mmCIF file of C-alpha atoms and ligand atoms in Angstrom:
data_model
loop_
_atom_site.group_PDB
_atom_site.id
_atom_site.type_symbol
_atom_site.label_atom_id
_atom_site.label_comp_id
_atom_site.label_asym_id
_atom_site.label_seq_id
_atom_site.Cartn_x
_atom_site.Cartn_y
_atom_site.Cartn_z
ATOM 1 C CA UNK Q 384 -24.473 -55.689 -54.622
ATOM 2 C CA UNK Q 385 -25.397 -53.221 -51.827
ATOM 3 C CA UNK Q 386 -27.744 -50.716 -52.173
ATOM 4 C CA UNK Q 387 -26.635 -47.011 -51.789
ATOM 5 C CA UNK Q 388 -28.202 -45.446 -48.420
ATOM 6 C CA UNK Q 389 -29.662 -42.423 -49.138
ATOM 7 C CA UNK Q 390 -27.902 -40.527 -46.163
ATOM 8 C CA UNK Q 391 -30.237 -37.540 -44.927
ATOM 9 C CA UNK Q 392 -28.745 -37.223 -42.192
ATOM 10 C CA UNK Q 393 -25.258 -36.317 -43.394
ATOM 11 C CA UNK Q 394 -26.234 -34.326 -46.700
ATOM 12 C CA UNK Q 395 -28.297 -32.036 -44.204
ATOM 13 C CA UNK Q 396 -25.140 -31.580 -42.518
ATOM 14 C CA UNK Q 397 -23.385 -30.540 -45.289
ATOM 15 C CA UNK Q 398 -26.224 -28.292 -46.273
ATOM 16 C CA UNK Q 399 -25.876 -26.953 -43.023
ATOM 17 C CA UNK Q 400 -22.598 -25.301 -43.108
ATOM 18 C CA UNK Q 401 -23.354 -23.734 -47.081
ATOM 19 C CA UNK Q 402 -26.662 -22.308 -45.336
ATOM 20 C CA UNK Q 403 -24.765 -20.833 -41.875
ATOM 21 C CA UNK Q 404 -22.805 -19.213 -44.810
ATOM 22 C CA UNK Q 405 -25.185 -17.729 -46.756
ATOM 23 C CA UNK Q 406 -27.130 -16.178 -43.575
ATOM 24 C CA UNK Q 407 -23.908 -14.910 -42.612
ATOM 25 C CA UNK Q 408 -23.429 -13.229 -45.813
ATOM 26 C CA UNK Q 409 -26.901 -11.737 -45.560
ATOM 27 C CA UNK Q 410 -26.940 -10.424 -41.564
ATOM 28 C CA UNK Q 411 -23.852 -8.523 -42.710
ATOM 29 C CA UNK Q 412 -26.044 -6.741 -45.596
ATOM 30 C CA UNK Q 413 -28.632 -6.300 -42.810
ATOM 31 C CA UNK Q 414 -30.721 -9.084 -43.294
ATOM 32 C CA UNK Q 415 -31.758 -11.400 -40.775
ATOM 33 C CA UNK Q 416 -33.517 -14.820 -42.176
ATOM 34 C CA UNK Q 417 -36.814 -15.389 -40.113
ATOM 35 C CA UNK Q 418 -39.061 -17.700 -39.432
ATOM 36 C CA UNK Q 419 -42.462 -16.895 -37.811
ATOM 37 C CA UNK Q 420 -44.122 -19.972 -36.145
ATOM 38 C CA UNK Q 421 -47.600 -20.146 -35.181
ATOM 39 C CA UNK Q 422 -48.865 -22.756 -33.004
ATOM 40 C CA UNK Q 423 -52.212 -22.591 -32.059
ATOM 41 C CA UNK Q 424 -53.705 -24.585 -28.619
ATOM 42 C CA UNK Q 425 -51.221 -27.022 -26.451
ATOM 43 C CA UNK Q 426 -51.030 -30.385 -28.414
ATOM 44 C CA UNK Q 427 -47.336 -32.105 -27.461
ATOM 45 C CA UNK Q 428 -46.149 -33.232 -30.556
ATOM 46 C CA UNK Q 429 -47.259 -29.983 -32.017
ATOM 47 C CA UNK Q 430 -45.260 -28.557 -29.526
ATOM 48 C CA UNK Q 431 -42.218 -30.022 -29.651
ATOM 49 C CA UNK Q 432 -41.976 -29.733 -33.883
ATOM 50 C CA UNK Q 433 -42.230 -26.327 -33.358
ATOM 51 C CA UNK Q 434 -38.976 -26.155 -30.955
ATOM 52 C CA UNK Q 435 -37.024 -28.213 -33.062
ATOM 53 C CA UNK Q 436 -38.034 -25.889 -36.118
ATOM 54 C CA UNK Q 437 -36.742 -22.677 -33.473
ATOM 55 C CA UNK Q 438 -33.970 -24.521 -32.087
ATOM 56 C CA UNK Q 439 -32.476 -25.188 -36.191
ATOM 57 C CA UNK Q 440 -32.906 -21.983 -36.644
ATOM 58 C CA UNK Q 441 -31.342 -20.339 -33.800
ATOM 59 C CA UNK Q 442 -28.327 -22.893 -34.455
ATOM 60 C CA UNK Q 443 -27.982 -21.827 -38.266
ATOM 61 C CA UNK Q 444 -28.048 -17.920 -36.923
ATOM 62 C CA UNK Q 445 -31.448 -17.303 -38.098
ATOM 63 C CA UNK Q 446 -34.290 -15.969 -36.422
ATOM 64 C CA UNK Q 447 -37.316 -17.128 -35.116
ATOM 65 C CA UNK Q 448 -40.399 -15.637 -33.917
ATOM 66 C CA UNK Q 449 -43.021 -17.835 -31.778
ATOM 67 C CA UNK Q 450 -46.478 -16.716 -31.857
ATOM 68 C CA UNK Q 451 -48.348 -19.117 -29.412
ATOM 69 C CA UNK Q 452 -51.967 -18.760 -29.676
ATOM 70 C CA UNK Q 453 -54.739 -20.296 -27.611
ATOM 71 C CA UNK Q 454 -56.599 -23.544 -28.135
ATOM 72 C CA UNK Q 455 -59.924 -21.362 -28.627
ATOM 73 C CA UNK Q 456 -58.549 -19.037 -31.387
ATOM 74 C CA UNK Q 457 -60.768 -18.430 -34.064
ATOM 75 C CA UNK Q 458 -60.489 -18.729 -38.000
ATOM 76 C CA UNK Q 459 -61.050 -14.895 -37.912
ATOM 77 C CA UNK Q 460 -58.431 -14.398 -35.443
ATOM 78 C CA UNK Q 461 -55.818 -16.524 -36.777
ATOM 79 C CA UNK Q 462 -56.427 -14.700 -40.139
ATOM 80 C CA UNK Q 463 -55.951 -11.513 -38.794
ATOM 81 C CA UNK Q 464 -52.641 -12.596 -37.182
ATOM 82 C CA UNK Q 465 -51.426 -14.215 -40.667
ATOM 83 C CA UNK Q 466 -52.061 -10.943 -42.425
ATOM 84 C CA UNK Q 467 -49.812 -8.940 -39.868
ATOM 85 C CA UNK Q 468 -47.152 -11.564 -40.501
ATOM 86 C CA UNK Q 469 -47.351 -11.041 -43.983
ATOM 87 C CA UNK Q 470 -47.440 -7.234 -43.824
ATOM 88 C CA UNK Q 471 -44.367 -7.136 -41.816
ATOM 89 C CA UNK Q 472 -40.980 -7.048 -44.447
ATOM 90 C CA UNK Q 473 -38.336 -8.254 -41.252
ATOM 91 C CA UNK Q 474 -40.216 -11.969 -41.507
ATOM 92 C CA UNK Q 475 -39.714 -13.415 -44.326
ATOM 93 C CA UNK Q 476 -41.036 -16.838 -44.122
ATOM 94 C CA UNK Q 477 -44.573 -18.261 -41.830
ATOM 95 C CA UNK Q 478 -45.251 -21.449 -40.504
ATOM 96 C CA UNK Q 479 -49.056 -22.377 -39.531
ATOM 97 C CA UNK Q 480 -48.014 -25.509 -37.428
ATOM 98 C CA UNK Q 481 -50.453 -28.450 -38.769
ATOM 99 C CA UNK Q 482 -52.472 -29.919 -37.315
ATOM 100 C CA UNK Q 483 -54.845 -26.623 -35.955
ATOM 101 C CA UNK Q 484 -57.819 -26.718 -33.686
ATOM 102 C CA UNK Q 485 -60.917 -28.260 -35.146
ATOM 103 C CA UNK Q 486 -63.083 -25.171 -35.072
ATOM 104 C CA UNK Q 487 -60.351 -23.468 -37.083
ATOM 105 C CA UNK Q 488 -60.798 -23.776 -41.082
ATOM 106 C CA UNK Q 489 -57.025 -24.909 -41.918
ATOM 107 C CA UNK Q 490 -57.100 -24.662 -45.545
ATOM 108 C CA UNK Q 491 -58.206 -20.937 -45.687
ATOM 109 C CA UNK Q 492 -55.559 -20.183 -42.770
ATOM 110 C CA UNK Q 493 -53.118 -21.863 -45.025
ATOM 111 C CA UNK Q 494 -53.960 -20.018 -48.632
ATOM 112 C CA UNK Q 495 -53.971 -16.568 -46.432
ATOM 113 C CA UNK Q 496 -50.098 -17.013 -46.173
ATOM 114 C CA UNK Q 497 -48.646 -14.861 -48.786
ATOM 115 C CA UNK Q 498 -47.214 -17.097 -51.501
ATOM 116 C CA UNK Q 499 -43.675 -15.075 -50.823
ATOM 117 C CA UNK Q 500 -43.370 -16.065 -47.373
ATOM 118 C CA UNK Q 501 -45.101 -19.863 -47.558
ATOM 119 C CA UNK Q 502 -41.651 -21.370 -47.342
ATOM 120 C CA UNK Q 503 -43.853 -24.076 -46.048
ATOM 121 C CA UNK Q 504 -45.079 -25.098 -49.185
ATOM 122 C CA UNK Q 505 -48.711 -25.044 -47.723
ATOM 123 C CA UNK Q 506 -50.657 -22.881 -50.391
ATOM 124 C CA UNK Q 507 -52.770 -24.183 -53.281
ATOM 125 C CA UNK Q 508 -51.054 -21.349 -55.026
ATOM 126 C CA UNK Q 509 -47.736 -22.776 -54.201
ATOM 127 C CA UNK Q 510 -49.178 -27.047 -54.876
ATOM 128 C CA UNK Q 511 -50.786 -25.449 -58.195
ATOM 129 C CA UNK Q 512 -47.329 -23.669 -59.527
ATOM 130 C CA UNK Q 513 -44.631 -26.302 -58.677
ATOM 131 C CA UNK Q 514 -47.155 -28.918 -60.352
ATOM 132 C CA UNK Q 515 -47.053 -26.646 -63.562
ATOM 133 C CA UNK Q 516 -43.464 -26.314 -63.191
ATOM 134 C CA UNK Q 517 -43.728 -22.578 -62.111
ATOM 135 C CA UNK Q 518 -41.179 -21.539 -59.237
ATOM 136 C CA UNK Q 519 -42.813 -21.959 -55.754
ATOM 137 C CA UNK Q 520 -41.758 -23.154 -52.790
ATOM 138 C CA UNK Q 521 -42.125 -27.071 -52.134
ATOM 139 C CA UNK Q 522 -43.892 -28.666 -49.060
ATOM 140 C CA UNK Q 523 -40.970 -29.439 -47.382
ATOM 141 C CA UNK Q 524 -41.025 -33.087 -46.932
ATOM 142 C CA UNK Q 525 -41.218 -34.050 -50.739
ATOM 143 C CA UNK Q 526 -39.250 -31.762 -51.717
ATOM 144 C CA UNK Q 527 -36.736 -32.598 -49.405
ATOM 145 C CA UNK Q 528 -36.675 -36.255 -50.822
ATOM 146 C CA UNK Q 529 -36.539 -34.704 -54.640
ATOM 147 C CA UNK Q 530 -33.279 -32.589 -53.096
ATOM 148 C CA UNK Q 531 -31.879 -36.475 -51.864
ATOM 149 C CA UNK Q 532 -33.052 -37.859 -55.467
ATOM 150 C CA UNK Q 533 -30.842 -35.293 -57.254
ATOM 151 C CA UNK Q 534 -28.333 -35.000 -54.668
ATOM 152 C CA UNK Q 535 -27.170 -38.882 -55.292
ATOM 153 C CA UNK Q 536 -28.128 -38.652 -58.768
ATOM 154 C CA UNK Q 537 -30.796 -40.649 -59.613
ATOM 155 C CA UNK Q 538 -32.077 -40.874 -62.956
ATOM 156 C CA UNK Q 539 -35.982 -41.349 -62.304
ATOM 157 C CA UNK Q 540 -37.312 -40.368 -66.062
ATOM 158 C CA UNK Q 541 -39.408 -43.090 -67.161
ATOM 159 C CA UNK Q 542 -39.523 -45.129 -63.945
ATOM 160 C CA UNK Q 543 -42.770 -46.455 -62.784
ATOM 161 C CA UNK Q 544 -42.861 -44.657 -59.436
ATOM 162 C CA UNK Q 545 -45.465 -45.133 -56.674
ATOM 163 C CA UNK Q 546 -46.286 -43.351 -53.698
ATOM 164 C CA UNK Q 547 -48.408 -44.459 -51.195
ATOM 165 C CA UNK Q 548 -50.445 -42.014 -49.695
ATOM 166 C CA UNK Q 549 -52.383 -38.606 -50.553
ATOM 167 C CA UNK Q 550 -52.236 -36.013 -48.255
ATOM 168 C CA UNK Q 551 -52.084 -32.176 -49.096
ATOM 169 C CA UNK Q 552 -48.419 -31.716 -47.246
ATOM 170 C CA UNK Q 553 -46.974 -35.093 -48.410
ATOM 171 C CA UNK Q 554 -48.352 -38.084 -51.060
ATOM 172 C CA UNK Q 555 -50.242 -35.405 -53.572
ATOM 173 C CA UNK Q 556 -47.185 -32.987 -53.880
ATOM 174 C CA UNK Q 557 -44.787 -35.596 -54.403
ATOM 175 C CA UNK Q 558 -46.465 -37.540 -57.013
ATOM 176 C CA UNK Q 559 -46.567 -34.021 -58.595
ATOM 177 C CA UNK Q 560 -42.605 -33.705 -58.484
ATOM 178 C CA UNK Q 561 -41.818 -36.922 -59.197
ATOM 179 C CA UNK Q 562 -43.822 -36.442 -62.452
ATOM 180 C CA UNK Q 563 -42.443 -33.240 -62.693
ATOM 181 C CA UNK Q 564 -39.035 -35.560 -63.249
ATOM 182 C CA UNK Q 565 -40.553 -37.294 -65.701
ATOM 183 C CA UNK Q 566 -41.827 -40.569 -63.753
ATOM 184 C CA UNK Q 567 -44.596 -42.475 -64.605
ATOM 185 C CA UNK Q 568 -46.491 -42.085 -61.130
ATOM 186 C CA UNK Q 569 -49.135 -43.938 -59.576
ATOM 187 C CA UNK Q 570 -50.471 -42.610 -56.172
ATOM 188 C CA UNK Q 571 -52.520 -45.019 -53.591
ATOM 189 C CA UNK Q 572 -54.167 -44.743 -51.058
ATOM 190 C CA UNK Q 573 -57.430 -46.120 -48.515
ATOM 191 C CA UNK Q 574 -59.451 -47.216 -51.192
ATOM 192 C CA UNK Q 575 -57.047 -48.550 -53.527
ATOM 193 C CA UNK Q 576 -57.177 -52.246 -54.538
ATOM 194 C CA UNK Q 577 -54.583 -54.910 -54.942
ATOM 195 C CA UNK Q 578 -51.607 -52.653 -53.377
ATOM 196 C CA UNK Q 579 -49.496 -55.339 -53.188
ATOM 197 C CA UNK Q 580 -49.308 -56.111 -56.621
ATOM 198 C CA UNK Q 581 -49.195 -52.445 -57.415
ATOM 199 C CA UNK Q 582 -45.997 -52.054 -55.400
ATOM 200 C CA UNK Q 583 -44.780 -54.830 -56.745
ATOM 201 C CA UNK Q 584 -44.301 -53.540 -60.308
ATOM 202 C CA UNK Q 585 -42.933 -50.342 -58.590
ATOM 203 C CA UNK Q 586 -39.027 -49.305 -59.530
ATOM 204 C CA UNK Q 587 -39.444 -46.195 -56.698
ATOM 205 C CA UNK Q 588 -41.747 -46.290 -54.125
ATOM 206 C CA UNK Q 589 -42.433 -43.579 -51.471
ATOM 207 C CA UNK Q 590 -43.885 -44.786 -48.344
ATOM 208 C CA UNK Q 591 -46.338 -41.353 -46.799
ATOM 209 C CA UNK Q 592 -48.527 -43.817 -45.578
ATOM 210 C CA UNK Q 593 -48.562 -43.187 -41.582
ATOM 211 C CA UNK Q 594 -48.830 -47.125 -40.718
ATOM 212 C CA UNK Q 595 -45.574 -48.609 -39.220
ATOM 213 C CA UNK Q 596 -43.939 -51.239 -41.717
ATOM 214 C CA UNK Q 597 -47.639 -51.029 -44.089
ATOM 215 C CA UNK Q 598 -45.468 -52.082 -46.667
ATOM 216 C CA UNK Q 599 -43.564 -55.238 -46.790
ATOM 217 C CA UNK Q 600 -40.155 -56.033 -47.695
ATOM 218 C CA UNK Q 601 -41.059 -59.204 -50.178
ATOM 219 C CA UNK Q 602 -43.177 -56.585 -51.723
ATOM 220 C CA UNK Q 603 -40.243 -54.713 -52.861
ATOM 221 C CA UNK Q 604 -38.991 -54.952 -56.906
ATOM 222 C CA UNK Q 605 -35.015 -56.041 -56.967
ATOM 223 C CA UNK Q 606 -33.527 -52.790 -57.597
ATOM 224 C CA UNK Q 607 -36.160 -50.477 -56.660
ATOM 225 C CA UNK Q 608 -35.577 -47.083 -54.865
ATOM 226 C CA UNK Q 609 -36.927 -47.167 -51.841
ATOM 227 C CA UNK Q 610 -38.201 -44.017 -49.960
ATOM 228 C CA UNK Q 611 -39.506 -44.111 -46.650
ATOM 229 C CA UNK Q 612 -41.643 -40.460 -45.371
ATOM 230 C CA UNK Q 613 -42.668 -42.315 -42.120
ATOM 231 C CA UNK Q 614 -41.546 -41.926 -38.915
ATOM 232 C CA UNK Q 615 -43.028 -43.697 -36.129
ATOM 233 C CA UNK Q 616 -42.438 -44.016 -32.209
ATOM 234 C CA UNK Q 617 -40.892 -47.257 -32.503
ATOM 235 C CA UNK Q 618 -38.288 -45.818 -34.338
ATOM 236 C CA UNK Q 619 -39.349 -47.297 -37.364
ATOM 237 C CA UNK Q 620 -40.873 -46.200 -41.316
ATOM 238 C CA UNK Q 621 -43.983 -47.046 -43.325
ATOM 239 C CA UNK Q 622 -41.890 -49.497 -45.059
ATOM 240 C CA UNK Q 623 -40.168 -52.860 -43.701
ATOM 241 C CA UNK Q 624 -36.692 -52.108 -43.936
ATOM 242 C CA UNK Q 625 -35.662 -55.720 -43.181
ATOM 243 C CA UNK Q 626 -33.300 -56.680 -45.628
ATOM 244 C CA UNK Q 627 -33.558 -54.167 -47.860
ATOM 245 C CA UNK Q 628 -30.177 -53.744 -48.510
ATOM 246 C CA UNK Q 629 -29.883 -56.696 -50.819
ATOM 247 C CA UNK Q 630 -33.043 -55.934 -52.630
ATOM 248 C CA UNK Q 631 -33.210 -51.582 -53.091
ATOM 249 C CA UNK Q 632 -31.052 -49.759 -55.424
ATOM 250 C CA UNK Q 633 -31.211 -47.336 -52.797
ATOM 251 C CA UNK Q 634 -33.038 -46.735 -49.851
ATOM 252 C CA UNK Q 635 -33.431 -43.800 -46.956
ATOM 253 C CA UNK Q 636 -32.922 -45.076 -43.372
ATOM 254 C CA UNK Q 637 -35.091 -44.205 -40.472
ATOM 255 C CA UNK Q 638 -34.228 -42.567 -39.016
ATOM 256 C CA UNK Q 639 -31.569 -40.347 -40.463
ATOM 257 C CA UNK Q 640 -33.185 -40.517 -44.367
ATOM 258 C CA UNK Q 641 -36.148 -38.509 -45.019
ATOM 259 C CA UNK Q 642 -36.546 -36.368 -41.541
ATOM 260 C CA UNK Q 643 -33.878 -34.183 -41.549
ATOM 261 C CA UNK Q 644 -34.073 -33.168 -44.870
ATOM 262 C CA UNK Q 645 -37.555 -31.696 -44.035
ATOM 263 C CA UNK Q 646 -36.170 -29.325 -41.611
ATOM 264 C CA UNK Q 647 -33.417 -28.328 -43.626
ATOM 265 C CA UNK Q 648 -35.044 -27.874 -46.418
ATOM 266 C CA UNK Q 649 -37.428 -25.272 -44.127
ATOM 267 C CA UNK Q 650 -34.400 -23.633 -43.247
ATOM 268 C CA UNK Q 651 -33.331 -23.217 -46.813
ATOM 269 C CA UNK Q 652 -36.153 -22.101 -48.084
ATOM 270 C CA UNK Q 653 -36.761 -19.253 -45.600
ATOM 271 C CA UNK Q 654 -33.208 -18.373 -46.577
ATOM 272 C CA UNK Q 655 -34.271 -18.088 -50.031
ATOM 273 C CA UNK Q 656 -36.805 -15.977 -49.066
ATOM 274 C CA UNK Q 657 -34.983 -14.044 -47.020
ATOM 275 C CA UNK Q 658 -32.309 -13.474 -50.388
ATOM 276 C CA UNK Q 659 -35.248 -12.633 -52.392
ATOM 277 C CA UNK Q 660 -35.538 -9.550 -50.364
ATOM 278 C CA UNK Q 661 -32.350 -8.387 -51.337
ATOM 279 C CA UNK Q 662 -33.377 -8.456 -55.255
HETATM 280 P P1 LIG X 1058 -51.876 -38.569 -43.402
HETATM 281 O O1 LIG X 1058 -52.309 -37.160 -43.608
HETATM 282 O O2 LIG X 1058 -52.460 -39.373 -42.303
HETATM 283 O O3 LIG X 1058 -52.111 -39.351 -44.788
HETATM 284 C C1 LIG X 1058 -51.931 -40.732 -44.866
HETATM 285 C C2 LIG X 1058 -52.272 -41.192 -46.250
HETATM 286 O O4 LIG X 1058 -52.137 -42.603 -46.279
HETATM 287 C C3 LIG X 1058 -53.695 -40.855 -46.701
HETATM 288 O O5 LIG X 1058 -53.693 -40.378 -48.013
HETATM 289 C C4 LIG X 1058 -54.433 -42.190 -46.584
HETATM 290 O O6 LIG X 1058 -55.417 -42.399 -47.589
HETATM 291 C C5 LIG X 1058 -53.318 -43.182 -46.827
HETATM 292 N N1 LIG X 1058 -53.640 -44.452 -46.174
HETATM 293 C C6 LIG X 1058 -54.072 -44.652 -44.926
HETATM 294 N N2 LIG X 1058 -54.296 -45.966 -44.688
HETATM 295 C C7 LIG X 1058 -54.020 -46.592 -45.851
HETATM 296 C C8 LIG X 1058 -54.063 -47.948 -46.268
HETATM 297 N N3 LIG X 1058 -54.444 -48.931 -45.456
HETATM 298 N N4 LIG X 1058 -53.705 -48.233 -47.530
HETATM 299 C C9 LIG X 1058 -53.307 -47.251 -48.371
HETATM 300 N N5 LIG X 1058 -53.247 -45.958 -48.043
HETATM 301 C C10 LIG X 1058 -53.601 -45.630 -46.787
HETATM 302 O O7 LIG X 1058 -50.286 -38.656 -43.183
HETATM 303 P P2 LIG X 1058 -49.098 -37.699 -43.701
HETATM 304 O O8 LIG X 1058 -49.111 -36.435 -42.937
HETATM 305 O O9 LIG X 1058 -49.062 -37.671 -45.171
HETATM 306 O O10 LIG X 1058 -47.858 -38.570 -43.168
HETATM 307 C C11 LIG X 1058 -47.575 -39.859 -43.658
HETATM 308 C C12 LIG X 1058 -46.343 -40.404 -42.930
HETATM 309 O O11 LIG X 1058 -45.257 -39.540 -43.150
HETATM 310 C C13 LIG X 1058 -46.505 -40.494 -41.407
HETATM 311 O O12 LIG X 1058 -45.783 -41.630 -40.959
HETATM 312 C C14 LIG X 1058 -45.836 -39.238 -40.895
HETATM 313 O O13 LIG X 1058 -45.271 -39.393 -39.602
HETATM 314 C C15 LIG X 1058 -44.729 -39.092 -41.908
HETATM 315 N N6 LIG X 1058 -44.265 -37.710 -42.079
HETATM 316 C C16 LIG X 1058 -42.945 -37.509 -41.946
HETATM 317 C C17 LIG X 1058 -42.438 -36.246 -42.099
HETATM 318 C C18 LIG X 1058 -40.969 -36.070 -41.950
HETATM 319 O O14 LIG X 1058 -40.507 -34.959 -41.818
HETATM 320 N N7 LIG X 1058 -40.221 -37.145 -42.019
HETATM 321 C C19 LIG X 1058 -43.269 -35.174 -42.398
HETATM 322 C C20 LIG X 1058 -44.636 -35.396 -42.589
HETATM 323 C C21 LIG X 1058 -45.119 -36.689 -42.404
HETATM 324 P P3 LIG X 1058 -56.803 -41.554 -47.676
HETATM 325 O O15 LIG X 1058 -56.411 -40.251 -48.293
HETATM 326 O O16 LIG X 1058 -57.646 -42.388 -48.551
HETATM 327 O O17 LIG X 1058 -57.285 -41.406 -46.264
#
């Protein structure tokens, strides 16, 4: 049997249209969805996330407003900016475009955003309410993957779930939601032993490891659910994809799996945001 492809790509789409709705809806009460991004210093990749963040929005008739800050900025002046973004009730969601300068201090930059606006799902505040089931916004990556989960209805209670990587925007919150779901999660990462055998008890595995194909194919349970975060220049995952089809349950392709549902689910939640302001 073929596995089911967990299609990203198209169930953004489809998102897509219900949220060009919905800011529709809310312009003509008066209320524009925006986005303020902040990109501090010049780095390219930095650069061009933060134009394809703009360019969504513009397409799904929200706004966007670039801050562009120099490579020098300090902690105290990036603070400073964050709190004017948060005083100011026409933006309604902020973006602090990781990774920042080294002489900035990126985790108090990030827990300045107001928890309201962190549509980002950057804040300890925000990490330490969604993992105790309190309403916050999700970092956008995981919980785009959760919206994929639900979307092709995947029953994950109970499943021994493992996710291969740690860091604050990625591997820690989604071992947090997938428990959330009630699976029985394992996280791993540099200094974890015998990964291979770990894996291959696994009946989901998320791959946030940033190493293309780290995990191998013969690795891979029959009938596991296969997630794949990474996304790498050669066009290719974390995971080794080859074959995967007869061996997954399901899987996300790269590309057109995880990726776009990070952006969209950015979009949606500064649209929620924006909504909120309505009461
Ligand atoms: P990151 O901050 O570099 O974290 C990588 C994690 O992998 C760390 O926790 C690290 O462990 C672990 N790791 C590194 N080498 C390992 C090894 N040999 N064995 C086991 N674990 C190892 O990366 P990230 O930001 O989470 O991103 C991970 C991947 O997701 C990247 O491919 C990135 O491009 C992709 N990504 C995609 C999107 C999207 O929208 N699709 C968004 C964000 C990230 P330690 O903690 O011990 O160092």
């Amino acid at each position: 049997m073929s596995a089911t492809i967990l299609d990203g790509k198209n169930l953004s789409k489809v998102s897509e249209e219900s949220i060009k709705k919905r800011v529709e809806i809310l312009s003509n009460e008066g209320v524009k969805p925006t986005l303020a991004t902040i990109l501090v210093g010049n780095d390219p990749a930095s650069e061009t996330y933060v134009k394809m963040k703009q360019n969504t929005c513009a397409r799904m008739g929200m706004k966007s407003i670039a801050i562009e800050l120099p490579k020098d900025t300090s902690t105290e002046e990036l603070l400073k900016k964050i709190e004017s973004l948060n005083n100011d009730k026409n933006i309604h969601g902020i973006l602090l475009q990781h990774p920042v300068p080294s002489q900035i201090d990126e985790r108090k930059c990030f827990d300045a955003i107001d928890i309201n606006k962190d549509v980002d799902g950057v804040t300890c505040l925000g990490f330490g309410n969604m993992s105790m089931g309190i309403e916050a916004y999700g970092s956008c990556t995981p919980a785009g993957i959760i919206r994929l989960i639900e979307h092709y209805n995947l029953d994950i209670q109970g499943l021994n779930a493992v996710v291969v990587g740690r860091s604050p925007i990625l591997g820690k919150p989604m071992a947090m939601m997938l428990l959330n779901l009630n699976a029985t999660v394992t996280i791993c990462h540099s200094r974890t032993k015998n990964i291979e055998k770990i894996i291959k008890d696994a009946d989901l595995i998320v791959g946030a490891v940033g190493i293309p194909k780290f995990i191998k194919s013969d690795w891979i349970k029959q009938n596991c659910i296969v997630i794949d975060a990474g996304y790498h220049p050669e066009k290719c995952g974390d995971i080794d994809l080859n074959g995967i089809e007869n061996i997954a349950k399901a899987y996300t392709p790269v590309p057109g799996g995880v990726g776009p549902m990070t952006i969209n689910t950015l979009m949606l939640q500064t649209l929620i945001s924006a909504e909120k302001t309505l009461g």
